[in-house]
Amino acid sequence: MVFSTSPTRDSLSFEDFLDLLSVFSDTATPDIKSHYAFRIFDFDDDGTLDREDLSQLVNCLTGEGEDTRLSASEMKQLIDNILEESD
């Protein structure tokens, strides 16, 4: 959990919960918002957003059902486009 200060990262304290909510506040700076957005989407917590993180993100957004799952070639094309646009 990105906002947890617990050693096992499996729970939120009240202060953690307030930190989580403050990121979504209108008063939070773009730097703070982008920092936490990056951490949220870095699924393997390795400090980079790589193809695997992006693939997992796409699956979270589209669902992993048979009717919504992207084919391997569609996923590759989408991730290539994301990486090209972000560079």
PDB file of C-alpha atoms in Angstrom:
ATOM      1  CA  MET A   1       0.000   0.000   0.000  1.00  0.00           C
ATOM      2  CA  VAL A   2       1.530   3.279  -1.126  1.00  0.00           C
ATOM      3  CA  PHE A   3       0.270   5.373   1.782  1.00  0.00           C
ATOM      4  CA  SER A   4       0.890   2.901   4.598  1.00  0.00           C
ATOM      5  CA  THR A   5       3.652   3.532   7.114  1.00  0.00           C
ATOM      6  CA  SER A   6       3.082   0.127   8.703  1.00  0.00           C
ATOM      7  CA  PRO A   7       6.154  -2.156   8.467  1.00  0.00           C
ATOM      8  CA  THR A   8       4.064  -4.820   6.730  1.00  0.00           C
ATOM      9  CA  ARG A   9       2.249  -2.215   4.583  1.00  0.00           C
ATOM     10  CA  ASP A  10      -1.054  -3.992   5.137  1.00  0.00           C
ATOM     11  CA  SER A  11      -2.909  -1.350   7.128  1.00  0.00           C
ATOM     12  CA  LEU A  12      -3.441   2.401   7.327  1.00  0.00           C
ATOM     13  CA  SER A  13      -3.175   4.534  10.420  1.00  0.00           C
ATOM     14  CA  PHE A  14      -5.421   7.561  10.741  1.00  0.00           C
ATOM     15  CA  GLU A  15      -2.474   9.769   9.710  1.00  0.00           C
ATOM     16  CA  ASP A  16      -1.864   7.548   6.653  1.00  0.00           C
ATOM     17  CA  PHE A  17      -5.529   7.912   5.731  1.00  0.00           C
ATOM     18  CA  LEU A  18      -5.282  11.705   6.026  1.00  0.00           C
ATOM     19  CA  ASP A  19      -2.175  11.667   3.799  1.00  0.00           C
ATOM     20  CA  LEU A  20      -4.088   9.624   1.223  1.00  0.00           C
ATOM     21  CA  LEU A  21      -6.966  12.093   1.197  1.00  0.00           C
ATOM     22  CA  SER A  22      -4.684  15.135   1.074  1.00  0.00           C
ATOM     23  CA  VAL A  23      -3.174  13.967  -2.230  1.00  0.00           C
ATOM     24  CA  PHE A  24      -6.616  14.269  -3.830  1.00  0.00           C
ATOM     25  CA  SER A  25      -7.148  17.745  -2.377  1.00  0.00           C
ATOM     26  CA  ASP A  26      -7.322  20.791  -4.630  1.00  0.00           C
ATOM     27  CA  THR A  27      -4.547  22.304  -2.546  1.00  0.00           C
ATOM     28  CA  ALA A  28      -2.070  19.472  -3.239  1.00  0.00           C
ATOM     29  CA  THR A  29       0.683  20.548  -5.605  1.00  0.00           C
ATOM     30  CA  PRO A  30       1.122  18.882  -9.004  1.00  0.00           C
ATOM     31  CA  ASP A  31       4.492  17.551  -7.779  1.00  0.00           C
ATOM     32  CA  ILE A  32       2.869  15.741  -4.855  1.00  0.00           C
ATOM     33  CA  LYS A  33       0.092  14.375  -7.059  1.00  0.00           C
ATOM     34  CA  SER A  34       2.515  13.114  -9.710  1.00  0.00           C
ATOM     35  CA  HIS A  35       4.782  11.568  -7.050  1.00  0.00           C
ATOM     36  CA  TYR A  36       1.959   9.499  -5.597  1.00  0.00           C
ATOM     37  CA  ALA A  37       0.463   8.674  -9.001  1.00  0.00           C
ATOM     38  CA  PHE A  38       3.853   7.246  -9.982  1.00  0.00           C
ATOM     39  CA  ARG A  39       4.068   5.211  -6.767  1.00  0.00           C
ATOM     40  CA  ILE A  40       0.509   3.903  -7.189  1.00  0.00           C
ATOM     41  CA  PHE A  41       1.205   2.649 -10.731  1.00  0.00           C
ATOM     42  CA  ASP A  42       4.637   1.191  -9.908  1.00  0.00           C
ATOM     43  CA  PHE A  43       3.075  -2.180  -9.091  1.00  0.00           C
ATOM     44  CA  ASP A  44       6.350  -4.023  -8.471  1.00  0.00           C
ATOM     45  CA  ASP A  45       7.753  -1.119  -6.403  1.00  0.00           C
ATOM     46  CA  ASP A  46      11.061  -1.062  -8.273  1.00  0.00           C
ATOM     47  CA  GLY A  47      11.131   2.702  -8.863  1.00  0.00           C
ATOM     48  CA  THR A  48      10.347   2.513 -12.577  1.00  0.00           C
ATOM     49  CA  LEU A  49       7.215   2.276 -14.689  1.00  0.00           C
ATOM     50  CA  ASP A  50       8.057  -0.469 -17.131  1.00  0.00           C
ATOM     51  CA  ARG A  51       6.086  -2.548 -19.609  1.00  0.00           C
ATOM     52  CA  GLU A  52       4.930  -4.958 -16.910  1.00  0.00           C
ATOM     53  CA  ASP A  53       3.568  -2.117 -14.748  1.00  0.00           C
ATOM     54  CA  LEU A  54       1.788  -0.604 -17.752  1.00  0.00           C
ATOM     55  CA  SER A  55       0.375  -3.983 -18.755  1.00  0.00           C
ATOM     56  CA  GLN A  56      -0.989  -4.510 -15.267  1.00  0.00           C
ATOM     57  CA  LEU A  57      -2.462  -0.999 -15.286  1.00  0.00           C
ATOM     58  CA  VAL A  58      -4.206  -1.596 -18.618  1.00  0.00           C
ATOM     59  CA  ASN A  59      -5.620  -4.876 -17.303  1.00  0.00           C
ATOM     60  CA  CYS A  60      -6.921  -3.076 -14.203  1.00  0.00           C
ATOM     61  CA  LEU A  61      -8.633  -0.477 -16.374  1.00  0.00           C
ATOM     62  CA  THR A  62     -10.086  -2.801 -19.001  1.00  0.00           C
ATOM     63  CA  GLY A  63     -10.714  -5.881 -16.899  1.00  0.00           C
ATOM     64  CA  GLU A  64      -9.226  -9.278 -17.431  1.00  0.00           C
ATOM     65  CA  GLY A  65     -12.329 -11.025 -18.717  1.00  0.00           C
ATOM     66  CA  GLU A  66     -12.322 -12.880 -22.014  1.00  0.00           C
ATOM     67  CA  ASP A  67     -14.387 -10.164 -23.697  1.00  0.00           C
ATOM     68  CA  THR A  68     -12.305  -7.220 -22.466  1.00  0.00           C
ATOM     69  CA  ARG A  69      -8.739  -8.566 -22.357  1.00  0.00           C
ATOM     70  CA  LEU A  70      -6.440  -7.163 -25.024  1.00  0.00           C
ATOM     71  CA  SER A  71      -4.530  -9.551 -27.235  1.00  0.00           C
ATOM     72  CA  ALA A  72      -0.756  -9.669 -26.867  1.00  0.00           C
ATOM     73  CA  SER A  73      -0.281  -7.631 -30.042  1.00  0.00           C
ATOM     74  CA  GLU A  74      -2.876  -5.029 -28.973  1.00  0.00           C
ATOM     75  CA  MET A  75      -1.232  -4.744 -25.556  1.00  0.00           C
ATOM     76  CA  LYS A  76       2.215  -4.324 -27.126  1.00  0.00           C
ATOM     77  CA  GLN A  77       0.942  -1.631 -29.503  1.00  0.00           C
ATOM     78  CA  LEU A  78      -0.830   0.242 -26.706  1.00  0.00           C
ATOM     79  CA  ILE A  79       2.204   0.149 -24.407  1.00  0.00           C
ATOM     80  CA  ASP A  80       4.496   1.189 -27.283  1.00  0.00           C
ATOM     81  CA  ASN A  81       2.198   4.182 -27.888  1.00  0.00           C
ATOM     82  CA  ILE A  82       2.132   5.082 -24.183  1.00  0.00           C
ATOM     83  CA  LEU A  83       5.930   4.941 -23.930  1.00  0.00           C
ATOM     84  CA  GLU A  84       6.381   6.915 -27.159  1.00  0.00           C
ATOM     85  CA  GLU A  85       3.992   9.652 -26.012  1.00  0.00           C
ATOM     86  CA  SER A  86       5.537   9.860 -22.551  1.00  0.00           C
ATOM     87  CA  ASP A  87       9.091  10.238 -23.817  1.00  0.00           C
TER      88      ASP A  87
END
